[in-house]
Amino acid sequence: MLDAAWIGASSLPSRTLYPHQWSWDSAFMALGRSWYDQSRAQQELETLFRAQWSNGMVPHIVFNPSVAEDAYFPGPAFWQSSTRSPNAPRDVETSGITQPTIHAHAALEMHRHALDPVASGAFLGWLYPRLVAQHRYMLDARRPAGTRLAVMVHPWESGLDNSPAWDRALDDLVIPAGGVPPYVRRDLAHGDPKDRPTNEAYDRFVYLAARYRDSGYDDARLVDVAPFLIAGPMFDGILVLSLTALAEIASIVGADPTPHREDAHEIHAAIIDELWDGPTGRMSALEVTRGERSVEDTIVSFAPLLDPHLSTDVVDAIVRDLRSASFHPDRPDGYVVPSFDLKGVGFDERRYWRGPVWINTNWLLWWGLRQHGQMELAEEIAASSLRLVARTGFHEYFDPFDGRGFGTDSFGWSAALTIDLIERLDPGERRRMNERLAVLP
Ligand code: 9WN
């Protein structure tokens, strides 16, 4: 499947629904592919970082010039990167927003199992200054005055675009007349409207993107031009993970790891101070302009498990929530981890990020749990992921109750992260996993 998604120098998340290169998809796909094709895995990241902006931003989409404008919305004619921003590359069109910084972690892990360590070391040497610029962008441009955490300016930057975690901030948007330019949704040509965001959600997405674009993607004026400024437990949790990986990459390439460790520590401390709520024992997203925390319990609240320095108390509280009936379907053949509280208002087992299980969020939580020695729960998540893809295929997302697949099929990271997960199982886990798969209906 990954080979079929390869288009010469990068991969497509889906040939139909997502016909360009996406940032965090590329990191996931490179990591999975690296177990059997180191060279293409490196090339995937290289292509992405060749489209990096001069201010360090890694765009969330790199457009394929041979794909028609009407194949995906919003395409290059909407973002107009090369003419709107002095920072955007001139030789390739990209979107004007970013996505979670999982790349340093992927690159480090790829290096750890590289069959050709010399080529891998040379690649890391090439990538390191680009990763540094990417993280400087997050820490400098994305921490407007008074903010200790990196903020997102758009739900698409979270990668969990339609999550109820952003509902409050989106509901409060006041969209002026004419604020939403006319547009045609292209996703509905390939996806069932029941699985995709509503038209109302799309209007808000388009309004926010157009407003940021019309400012010339000017981060110096973020507070004025971006009415959605959110620090997220997943966005910032991944930032701690990637800064920690960056420190390790620095040591490998002969640079000084200390500044990256200090940055990781700063974000770690800010997550605890600003996103952690002791009384409820939960992490939540923070709308930074108004200082409001989201009250919805979504899968993003578990992602600080990716922070290696999280204290045992916080890990235990997160694990309690993950084990609760809110995130465990009440039937023995159900699947974890739903993207939204099963009892939450508006939970929807098939709509994009509002309930279904996704392989990448499962993989992130599995990684975080293993890092904190929570092996049993990690194994349950791994087993759910493998049962899902074995039973129904590499769909984009799945019903937590009966495992039905939704969104696009042949979805890149569902395949790639399955490879990574299988490769990392120890012999005992592998045996137990095979036993569970042998009894699949
Ligand atoms: C908008 C490509 C991307 C993923 C995101 C996922 C979805 C795009 C869309 O697809 O978002 O970026 O058109 O819905 O939410 O995480 O990177 O797979």
GROMACS .gro file of C-alpha atoms and ligand atoms in nm:
model
  459
    1MET     CA    1   0.000   0.000   0.000
    2LEU     CA    2   0.278   0.242   0.086
    3ASP     CA    3   0.451   0.166  -0.241
    4ALA     CA    4   0.128   0.241  -0.427
    5ALA     CA    5   0.110   0.576  -0.245
    6TRP     CA    6   0.463   0.674  -0.359
    7ILE     CA    7   0.468   0.935  -0.638
    8GLY     CA    8   0.840   0.972  -0.704
    9ALA     CA    9   0.972   1.184  -0.417
   10SER     CA   10   0.693   1.170  -0.156
   11SER     CA   11   0.372   0.984  -0.074
   12LEU     CA   12   0.002   1.064  -0.086
   13PRO     CA   13  -0.208   1.006   0.227
   14SER     CA   14  -0.485   0.898  -0.014
   15ARG     CA   15  -0.495   0.902  -0.395
   16THR     CA   16  -0.852   1.032  -0.392
   17LEU     CA   17  -0.926   1.242  -0.081
   18TYR     CA   18  -0.575   1.382  -0.015
   19PRO     CA   19  -0.384   1.399  -0.346
   20HIS     CA   20  -0.086   1.610  -0.223
   21GLN     CA   21   0.187   1.580   0.041
   22TRP     CA   22   0.079   1.641   0.402
   23SER     CA   23   0.327   1.727   0.675
   24TRP     CA   24   0.254   1.495   0.967
   25ASP     CA   25   0.131   1.219   0.735
   26SER     CA   26   0.475   1.229   0.571
   27ALA     CA   27   0.650   1.184   0.905
   28PHE     CA   28   0.429   0.885   0.989
   29MET     CA   29   0.464   0.734   0.645
   30ALA     CA   30   0.843   0.784   0.642
   31LEU     CA   31   0.871   0.612   0.979
   32GLY     CA   32   0.667   0.308   0.871
   33ARG     CA   33   0.842   0.284   0.537
   34SER     CA   34   1.187   0.316   0.695
   35TRP     CA   35   1.160  -0.043   0.821
   36TYR     CA   36   1.197  -0.167   0.465
   37ASP     CA   37   1.307   0.127   0.243
   38GLN     CA   38   1.541   0.370   0.416
   39SER     CA   39   1.615   0.569   0.105
   40ARG     CA   40   1.253   0.656   0.019
   41ALA     CA   41   1.177   0.724   0.382
   42GLN     CA   42   1.455   0.984   0.392
   43GLN     CA   43   1.345   1.125   0.057
   44GLU     CA   44   0.991   1.175   0.189
   45LEU     CA   45   1.116   1.405   0.465
   46GLU     CA   46   1.364   1.570   0.232
   47THR     CA   47   1.085   1.667  -0.010
   48LEU     CA   48   0.879   1.810   0.273
   49PHE     CA   49   1.165   2.014   0.418
   50ARG     CA   50   1.261   2.146   0.073
   51ALA     CA   51   0.925   2.326   0.087
   52GLN     CA   52   1.000   2.474   0.432
   53TRP     CA   53   0.948   2.852   0.453
   54SER     CA   54   1.241   3.084   0.522
   55ASN     CA   55   1.095   3.166   0.866
   56GLY     CA   56   1.122   2.794   0.954
   57MET     CA   57   0.756   2.704   0.909
   58VAL     CA   58   0.697   2.359   0.764
   59PRO     CA   59   0.372   2.389   0.567
   60HIS     CA   60   0.094   2.142   0.633
   61ILE     CA   61   0.045   2.072   0.259
   62VAL     CA   62   0.301   2.074  -0.022
   63PHE     CA   63   0.108   2.087  -0.348
   64ASN     CA   64   0.177   1.856  -0.637
   65PRO     CA   65   0.183   2.080  -0.949
   66SER     CA   66   0.058   1.800  -1.172
   67VAL     CA   67  -0.269   1.765  -0.977
   68ALA     CA   68  -0.566   1.974  -1.099
   69GLU     CA   69  -0.679   2.265  -0.880
   70ASP     CA   70  -1.025   2.112  -0.838
   71ALA     CA   71  -0.890   1.783  -0.700
   72TYR     CA   72  -0.866   1.924  -0.346
   73PHE     CA   73  -0.999   2.228  -0.165
   74PRO     CA   74  -0.834   2.448  -0.048
   75GLY     CA   75  -0.568   2.414  -0.315
   76PRO     CA   76  -0.281   2.640  -0.428
   77ALA     CA   77  -0.517   2.901  -0.579
   78PHE     CA   78  -0.665   2.954  -0.232
   79TRP     CA   79  -0.345   2.966  -0.027
   80GLN     CA   80  -0.140   3.166  -0.284
   81SER     CA   81   0.170   3.106  -0.074
   82SER     CA   82   0.434   3.220  -0.320
   83THR     CA   83   0.268   3.555  -0.382
   84ARG     CA   84   0.122   3.627  -0.036
   85SER     CA   85   0.421   3.567   0.190
   86PRO     CA   86   0.781   3.683   0.156
   87ASN     CA   87   0.876   3.372   0.355
   88ALA     CA   88   0.723   3.111   0.125
   89PRO     CA   89   0.933   2.930  -0.135
   90ARG     CA   90   0.895   3.056  -0.492
   91ASP     CA   91   0.943   2.724  -0.671
   92VAL     CA   92   0.668   2.523  -0.500
   93GLU     CA   93   0.317   2.605  -0.379
   94THR     CA   94   0.221   2.517  -0.023
   95SER     CA   95  -0.049   2.587   0.232
   96GLY     CA   96   0.019   2.875   0.472
   97ILE     CA   97  -0.028   2.692   0.802
   98THR     CA   98   0.159   2.414   0.979
   99GLN     CA   99   0.092   2.082   1.158
  100PRO     CA  100   0.228   1.901   1.467
  101THR     CA  101   0.608   1.873   1.481
  102ILE     CA  102   0.641   1.495   1.484
  103HIS     CA  103   0.926   1.495   1.229
  104ALA     CA  104   1.228   1.509   1.462
  105HIS     CA  105   1.096   1.209   1.651
  106ALA     CA  106   1.033   1.018   1.327
  107ALA     CA  107   1.380   1.103   1.194
  108LEU     CA  108   1.551   0.994   1.515
  109GLU     CA  109   1.362   0.665   1.524
  110MET     CA  110   1.438   0.604   1.155
  111HIS     CA  111   1.806   0.654   1.233
  112ARG     CA  112   1.795   0.408   1.523
  113HIS     CA  113   1.706   0.114   1.300
  114ALA     CA  114   1.875   0.230   0.978
  115LEU     CA  115   2.043  -0.051   0.785
  116ASP     CA  116   2.284   0.202   0.634
  117PRO     CA  117   2.394   0.412   0.933
  118VAL     CA  118   2.639   0.620   0.728
  119ALA     CA  119   2.370   0.737   0.485
  120SER     CA  120   2.135   0.791   0.778
  121GLY     CA  121   2.393   1.001   0.968
  122ALA     CA  122   2.451   1.216   0.658
  123PHE     CA  123   2.075   1.262   0.621
  124LEU     CA  124   2.041   1.365   0.985
  125GLY     CA  125   2.322   1.617   0.932
  126TRP     CA  126   2.123   1.768   0.642
  127LEU     CA  127   1.795   1.766   0.833
  128TYR     CA  128   1.918   1.895   1.170
  129PRO     CA  129   1.946   2.271   1.087
  130ARG     CA  130   1.605   2.253   0.917
  131LEU     CA  131   1.451   2.090   1.223
  132VAL     CA  132   1.612   2.357   1.440
  133ALA     CA  133   1.451   2.627   1.221
  134GLN     CA  134   1.114   2.448   1.242
  135HIS     CA  135   1.128   2.444   1.621
  136ARG     CA  136   1.253   2.805   1.645
  137TYR     CA  137   0.950   2.905   1.439
  138MET     CA  138   0.720   2.730   1.687
  139LEU     CA  139   0.895   2.878   1.990
  140ASP     CA  140   0.940   3.233   1.858
  141ALA     CA  141   0.667   3.312   1.605
  142ARG     CA  142   0.400   3.093   1.769
  143ARG     CA  143   0.433   3.220   2.123
  144PRO     CA  144   0.273   3.564   2.098
  145ALA     CA  145   0.338   3.801   2.391
  146GLY     CA  146   0.249   3.647   2.724
  147THR     CA  147   0.211   3.294   2.587
  148ARG     CA  148   0.436   3.020   2.720
  149LEU     CA  149   0.298   2.751   2.488
  150ALA     CA  150   0.311   2.731   2.110
  151VAL     CA  151  -0.030   2.813   1.964
  152MET     CA  152  -0.224   2.694   1.662
  153VAL     CA  153  -0.397   2.949   1.443
  154HIS     CA  154  -0.633   2.703   1.275
  155PRO     CA  155  -0.799   2.368   1.362
  156TRP     CA  156  -0.625   2.215   1.058
  157GLU     CA  157  -0.293   2.279   1.235
  158SER     CA  158  -0.393   2.038   1.511
  159GLY     CA  159  -0.430   1.750   1.264
  160LEU     CA  160  -0.752   1.672   1.459
  161ASP     CA  161  -0.941   1.934   1.265
  162ASN     CA  162  -1.297   1.859   1.363
  163SER     CA  163  -1.240   1.768   1.728
  164PRO     CA  164  -1.496   1.893   1.982
  165ALA     CA  165  -1.192   2.037   2.165
  166TRP     CA  166  -1.212   2.339   1.933
  167ASP     CA  167  -1.592   2.378   1.933
  168ARG     CA  168  -1.611   2.653   2.192
  169ALA     CA  169  -1.356   2.872   2.016
  170LEU     CA  170  -1.522   2.811   1.679
  171ASP     CA  171  -1.874   2.875   1.816
  172ASP     CA  172  -1.759   3.213   1.946
  173LEU     CA  173  -1.627   3.330   1.610
  174VAL     CA  174  -1.805   3.633   1.475
  175ILE     CA  175  -1.779   3.599   1.098
  176PRO     CA  176  -1.841   3.931   0.920
  177ALA     CA  177  -2.053   3.944   0.604
  178GLY     CA  178  -1.835   3.836   0.314
  179GLY     CA  179  -1.580   3.682   0.553
  180VAL     CA  180  -1.615   3.341   0.391
  181PRO     CA  181  -1.505   3.359   0.026
  182PRO     CA  182  -1.715   3.147  -0.213
  183TYR     CA  183  -1.580   2.791  -0.235
  184VAL     CA  184  -1.671   2.439  -0.341
  185ARG     CA  185  -1.601   2.146  -0.109
  186ARG     CA  186  -1.408   1.878  -0.297
  187ASP     CA  187  -1.390   1.626  -0.011
  188LEU     CA  188  -1.754   1.525  -0.058
  189ALA     CA  189  -1.673   1.385  -0.402
  190HIS     CA  190  -1.471   1.114  -0.226
  191GLY     CA  191  -1.611   1.095   0.126
  192ASP     CA  192  -1.955   1.029   0.271
  193PRO     CA  193  -2.103   1.353   0.417
  194LYS     CA  194  -2.183   1.152   0.734
  195ASP     CA  195  -1.810   1.094   0.789
  196ARG     CA  196  -1.686   1.443   0.706
  197PRO     CA  197  -1.716   1.781   0.884
  198THR     CA  198  -2.041   1.974   0.838
  199ASN     CA  199  -2.073   2.270   0.599
  200GLU     CA  200  -2.095   2.501   0.899
  201ALA     CA  201  -1.758   2.371   1.024
  202TYR     CA  202  -1.609   2.415   0.676
  203ASP     CA  203  -1.724   2.778   0.659
  204ARG     CA  204  -1.536   2.846   0.981
  205PHE     CA  205  -1.225   2.666   0.856
  206VAL     CA  206  -1.232   2.868   0.534
  207TYR     CA  207  -1.293   3.198   0.718
  208LEU     CA  208  -0.996   3.144   0.951
  209ALA     CA  209  -0.765   3.037   0.669
  210ALA     CA  210  -0.867   3.330   0.444
  211ARG     CA  211  -0.818   3.580   0.726
  212TYR     CA  212  -0.469   3.458   0.809
  213ARG     CA  213  -0.382   3.447   0.437
  214ASP     CA  214  -0.508   3.802   0.384
  215SER     CA  215  -0.272   3.922   0.658
  216GLY     CA  216   0.013   3.787   0.444
  217TYR     CA  217   0.055   3.504   0.699
  218ASP     CA  218   0.195   3.768   0.931
  219ASP     CA  219   0.282   3.606   1.264
  220ALA     CA  220   0.392   3.940   1.412
  221ARG     CA  221   0.020   4.032   1.413
  222LEU     CA  222  -0.114   3.693   1.527
  223VAL     CA  223  -0.324   3.829   1.809
  224ASP     CA  224  -0.501   4.067   1.568
  225VAL     CA  225  -0.535   3.843   1.265
  226ALA     CA  226  -0.603   3.502   1.418
  227PRO     CA  227  -0.927   3.488   1.619
  228PHE     CA  228  -0.852   3.122   1.697
  229LEU     CA  229  -0.534   3.095   1.909
  230ILE     CA  230  -0.518   2.761   2.086
  231ALA     CA  231  -0.251   2.582   2.283
  232GLY     CA  232  -0.334   2.213   2.266
  233PRO     CA  233  -0.220   1.924   2.485
  234MET     CA  234  -0.140   1.726   2.169
  235PHE     CA  235   0.018   2.008   1.968
  236ASP     CA  236   0.240   2.108   2.263
  237GLY     CA  237   0.285   1.751   2.391
  238ILE     CA  238   0.426   1.654   2.052
  239LEU     CA  239   0.648   1.964   2.071
  240VAL     CA  240   0.808   1.835   2.393
  241LEU     CA  241   0.862   1.494   2.232
  242SER     CA  242   1.019   1.650   1.922
  243LEU     CA  243   1.241   1.892   2.117
  244THR     CA  244   1.367   1.596   2.318
  245ALA     CA  245   1.438   1.408   1.994
  246LEU     CA  246   1.607   1.719   1.855
  247ALA     CA  247   1.847   1.720   2.152
  248GLU     CA  248   1.938   1.360   2.071
  249ILE     CA  249   1.984   1.437   1.703
  250ALA     CA  250   2.209   1.731   1.802
  251SER     CA  251   2.434   1.490   1.995
  252ILE     CA  252   2.447   1.252   1.698
  253VAL     CA  253   2.547   1.525   1.450
  254GLY     CA  254   2.797   1.689   1.689
  255ALA     CA  255   2.588   1.994   1.786
  256ASP     CA  256   2.499   2.117   2.136
  257PRO     CA  257   2.186   1.943   2.271
  258THR     CA  258   2.151   2.173   2.576
  259PRO     CA  259   1.933   2.449   2.424
  260HIS     CA  260   1.684   2.191   2.293
  261ARG     CA  261   1.663   2.025   2.635
  262GLU     CA  262   1.599   2.362   2.794
  263ASP     CA  263   1.326   2.440   2.542
  264ALA     CA  264   1.166   2.099   2.605
  265HIS     CA  265   1.171   2.169   2.976
  266GLU     CA  266   1.007   2.511   2.928
  267ILE     CA  267   0.719   2.365   2.727
  268HIS     CA  268   0.686   2.077   2.973
  269ALA     CA  269   0.651   2.324   3.263
  270ALA     CA  270   0.404   2.540   3.069
  271ILE     CA  271   0.186   2.236   2.987
  272ILE     CA  272   0.158   2.157   3.357
  273ASP     CA  273   0.098   2.519   3.460
  274GLU     CA  274  -0.148   2.608   3.186
  275LEU     CA  275  -0.319   2.295   3.054
  276TRP     CA  276  -0.333   2.068   3.358
  277ASP     CA  277  -0.633   2.090   3.586
  278GLY     CA  278  -0.551   1.916   3.916
  279PRO     CA  279  -0.908   1.894   4.054
  280THR     CA  280  -1.051   1.721   3.744
  281GLY     CA  281  -0.724   1.539   3.675
  282ARG     CA  282  -0.736   1.633   3.310
  283MET     CA  283  -0.543   1.823   3.044
  284SER     CA  284  -0.741   2.056   2.821
  285ALA     CA  285  -0.690   2.287   2.527
  286LEU     CA  286  -0.651   2.656   2.611
  287GLU     CA  287  -0.786   2.947   2.408
  288VAL     CA  288  -0.507   3.186   2.497
  289THR     CA  289  -0.663   3.524   2.420
  290ARG     CA  290  -0.950   3.469   2.661
  291GLY     CA  291  -0.767   3.227   2.889
  292GLU     CA  292  -1.050   2.972   2.849
  293ARG     CA  293  -0.998   2.598   2.876
  294SER     CA  294  -1.208   2.358   2.672
  295VAL     CA  295  -1.429   2.137   2.892
  296GLU     CA  296  -1.481   1.860   2.636
  297ASP     CA  297  -1.283   1.546   2.714
  298THR     CA  298  -1.120   1.446   2.387
  299ILE     CA  299  -0.828   1.230   2.285
  300VAL     CA  300  -0.598   1.535   2.276
  301SER     CA  301  -0.603   1.543   2.656
  302PHE     CA  302  -0.397   1.220   2.673
  303ALA     CA  303  -0.116   1.332   2.444
  304PRO     CA  304   0.107   1.484   2.716
  305LEU     CA  305   0.198   1.117   2.776
  306LEU     CA  306   0.442   1.188   2.493
  307ASP     CA  307   0.634   1.417   2.729
  308PRO     CA  308   0.910   1.199   2.881
  309HIS     CA  309   0.924   1.419   3.193
  310LEU     CA  310   0.560   1.389   3.294
  311SER     CA  311   0.528   1.312   3.668
  312THR     CA  312   0.382   0.981   3.785
  313ASP     CA  313   0.079   1.157   3.938
  314VAL     CA  314  -0.018   1.311   3.606
  315VAL     CA  315   0.052   0.988   3.416
  316ASP     CA  316  -0.170   0.797   3.661
  317ALA     CA  317  -0.455   1.047   3.625
  318ILE     CA  318  -0.436   1.030   3.245
  319VAL     CA  319  -0.434   0.650   3.257
  320ARG     CA  320  -0.742   0.651   3.484
  321ASP     CA  321  -0.931   0.865   3.231
  322LEU     CA  322  -0.812   0.648   2.942
  323ARG     CA  323  -0.934   0.337   3.124
  324SER     CA  324  -1.269   0.491   3.216
  325ALA     CA  325  -1.603   0.411   3.050
  326SER     CA  326  -1.569   0.741   2.862
  327PHE     CA  327  -1.297   0.590   2.646
  328HIS     CA  328  -1.381   0.218   2.665
  329PRO     CA  329  -1.680   0.093   2.466
  330ASP     CA  330  -1.899  -0.114   2.695
  331ARG     CA  331  -1.862  -0.441   2.503
  332PRO     CA  332  -1.584  -0.699   2.499
  333ASP     CA  333  -1.529  -0.675   2.124
  334GLY     CA  334  -1.510  -0.292   2.116
  335TYR     CA  335  -1.203  -0.091   2.014
  336VAL     CA  336  -0.996   0.176   2.186
  337VAL     CA  337  -0.921   0.470   2.179
  338PRO     CA  338  -1.224   0.672   2.061
  339SER     CA  339  -1.132   1.028   1.965
  340PHE     CA  340  -1.404   1.175   2.188
  341ASP     CA  341  -1.569   1.087   2.518
  342LEU     CA  342  -1.823   0.810   2.442
  343LYS     CA  343  -2.065   0.987   2.675
  344GLY     CA  344  -1.987   1.337   2.545
  345VAL     CA  345  -2.264   1.550   2.397
  346GLY     CA  346  -2.234   1.517   2.020
  347PHE     CA  347  -2.027   1.198   2.027
  348ASP     CA  348  -2.054   1.047   1.678
  349GLU     CA  349  -1.900   0.706   1.608
  350ARG     CA  350  -1.840   0.781   1.241
  351ARG     CA  351  -1.776   1.154   1.204
  352TYR     CA  352  -1.423   1.275   1.150
  353TRP     CA  353  -1.246   1.327   1.488
  354ARG     CA  354  -1.572   1.336   1.686
  355GLY     CA  355  -1.569   0.975   1.804
  356PRO     CA  356  -1.401   0.722   1.572
  357VAL     CA  357  -1.070   0.549   1.645
  358TRP     CA  358  -0.770   0.660   1.439
  359ILE     CA  359  -0.447   0.463   1.397
  360ASN     CA  360  -0.216   0.764   1.440
  361THR     CA  361  -0.364   0.880   1.769
  362ASN     CA  362  -0.357   0.518   1.890
  363TRP     CA  363   0.007   0.498   1.787
  364LEU     CA  364   0.094   0.824   1.969
  365LEU     CA  365  -0.075   0.710   2.291
  366TRP     CA  366   0.081   0.364   2.262
  367TRP     CA  367   0.421   0.531   2.234
  368GLY     CA  368   0.355   0.758   2.532
  369LEU     CA  369   0.224   0.476   2.751
  370ARG     CA  370   0.524   0.255   2.678
  371GLN     CA  371   0.754   0.543   2.754
  372HIS     CA  372   0.597   0.565   3.101
  373GLY     CA  373   0.601   0.189   3.162
  374GLN     CA  374   0.222   0.147   3.118
  375MET     CA  375   0.269  -0.172   2.919
  376GLU     CA  376  -0.070  -0.332   2.975
  377LEU     CA  377  -0.276  -0.043   2.845
  378ALA     CA  378  -0.025   0.009   2.564
  379GLU     CA  379  -0.074  -0.352   2.459
  380GLU     CA  380  -0.451  -0.316   2.463
  381ILE     CA  381  -0.425  -0.016   2.229
  382ALA     CA  382  -0.185  -0.202   1.998
  383ALA     CA  383  -0.419  -0.501   1.990
  384SER     CA  384  -0.718  -0.280   1.904
  385SER     CA  385  -0.525  -0.116   1.622
  386LEU     CA  386  -0.414  -0.448   1.473
  387ARG     CA  387  -0.759  -0.604   1.509
  388LEU     CA  388  -0.911  -0.306   1.329
  389VAL     CA  389  -0.683  -0.311   1.026
  390ALA     CA  390  -0.682  -0.693   1.012
  391ARG     CA  391  -1.061  -0.707   1.016
  392THR     CA  392  -1.158  -0.416   0.799
  393GLY     CA  393  -0.850  -0.284   0.618
  394PHE     CA  394  -0.643   0.034   0.621
  395HIS     CA  395  -0.926   0.282   0.655
  396GLU     CA  396  -0.881   0.638   0.772
  397TYR     CA  397  -1.087   0.585   1.090
  398PHE     CA  398  -1.304   0.324   1.256
  399ASP     CA  399  -1.620   0.278   1.459
  400PRO     CA  400  -1.517   0.204   1.821
  401PHE     CA  401  -1.811  -0.033   1.870
  402ASP     CA  402  -1.807  -0.258   1.565
  403GLY     CA  403  -1.485  -0.168   1.383
  404ARG     CA  404  -1.650  -0.048   1.060
  405GLY     CA  405  -1.408   0.161   0.853
  406PHE     CA  406  -1.486   0.520   0.747
  407GLY     CA  407  -1.330   0.808   0.554
  408THR     CA  408  -1.096   0.708   0.276
  409ASP     CA  409  -0.964   0.354   0.240
  410SER     CA  410  -0.600   0.272   0.157
  411PHE     CA  411  -0.499   0.545   0.399
  412GLY     CA  412  -0.123   0.600   0.428
  413TRP     CA  413  -0.055   0.634   0.800
  414SER     CA  414  -0.292   0.348   0.890
  415ALA     CA  415  -0.060   0.118   0.692
  416ALA     CA  416   0.269   0.284   0.790
  417LEU     CA  417   0.208   0.291   1.163
  418THR     CA  418   0.085  -0.068   1.156
  419ILE     CA  419   0.428  -0.164   1.023
  420ASP     CA  420   0.603   0.038   1.292
  421LEU     CA  421   0.387  -0.108   1.565
  422ILE     CA  422   0.444  -0.468   1.455
  423GLU     CA  423   0.819  -0.413   1.423
  424ARG     CA  424   0.843  -0.293   1.783
  425LEU     CA  425   0.654  -0.578   1.951
  426ASP     CA  426   0.870  -0.800   2.169
  427PRO     CA  427   0.834  -1.180   2.130
  428GLY     CA  428   0.582  -1.208   2.417
  429GLU     CA  429   0.366  -0.926   2.280
  430ARG     CA  430   0.390  -1.076   1.932
  431ARG     CA  431   0.267  -1.414   2.057
  432ARG     CA  432  -0.023  -1.263   2.253
  433MET     CA  433  -0.113  -1.042   1.956
  434ASN     CA  434  -0.123  -1.343   1.722
  435GLU     CA  435  -0.351  -1.524   1.966
  436ARG     CA  436  -0.593  -1.230   1.967
  437LEU     CA  437  -0.585  -1.203   1.586
  438ALA     CA  438  -0.636  -1.580   1.540
  439VAL     CA  439  -0.982  -1.554   1.700
  440LEU     CA  440  -1.105  -1.263   1.493
  441PRO     CA  441  -1.462  -1.313   1.370
  4429WN     C1  442  -0.694   1.909   0.615
  4429WN     C2  443  -0.426   1.425   0.541
  4429WN     C3  444  -0.493   1.512   0.645
  4429WN     C4  445  -0.443   1.484   0.787
  4429WN     C5  446  -0.528   1.551   0.893
  4429WN     C6  447  -0.674   1.512   0.870
  4429WN     C7  448  -0.718   1.552   0.729
  4429WN     C8  449  -0.731   1.762   0.592
  4429WN     C9  450  -0.870   1.755   0.535
  4429WN     O1  451  -0.634   1.489   0.635
  4429WN     O2  452  -0.715   1.695   0.717
  4429WN     O3  453  -0.559   1.920   0.651
  4429WN     O4  454  -0.887   1.792   0.419
  4429WN     O5  455  -0.963   1.709   0.603
  4429WN     O6  456  -0.756   1.569   0.967
  4429WN     O7  457  -0.484   1.511   1.021
  4429WN     O8  458  -0.311   1.530   0.801
  4429WN     O9  459  -0.437   1.290   0.578
   0.00000   0.00000   0.00000
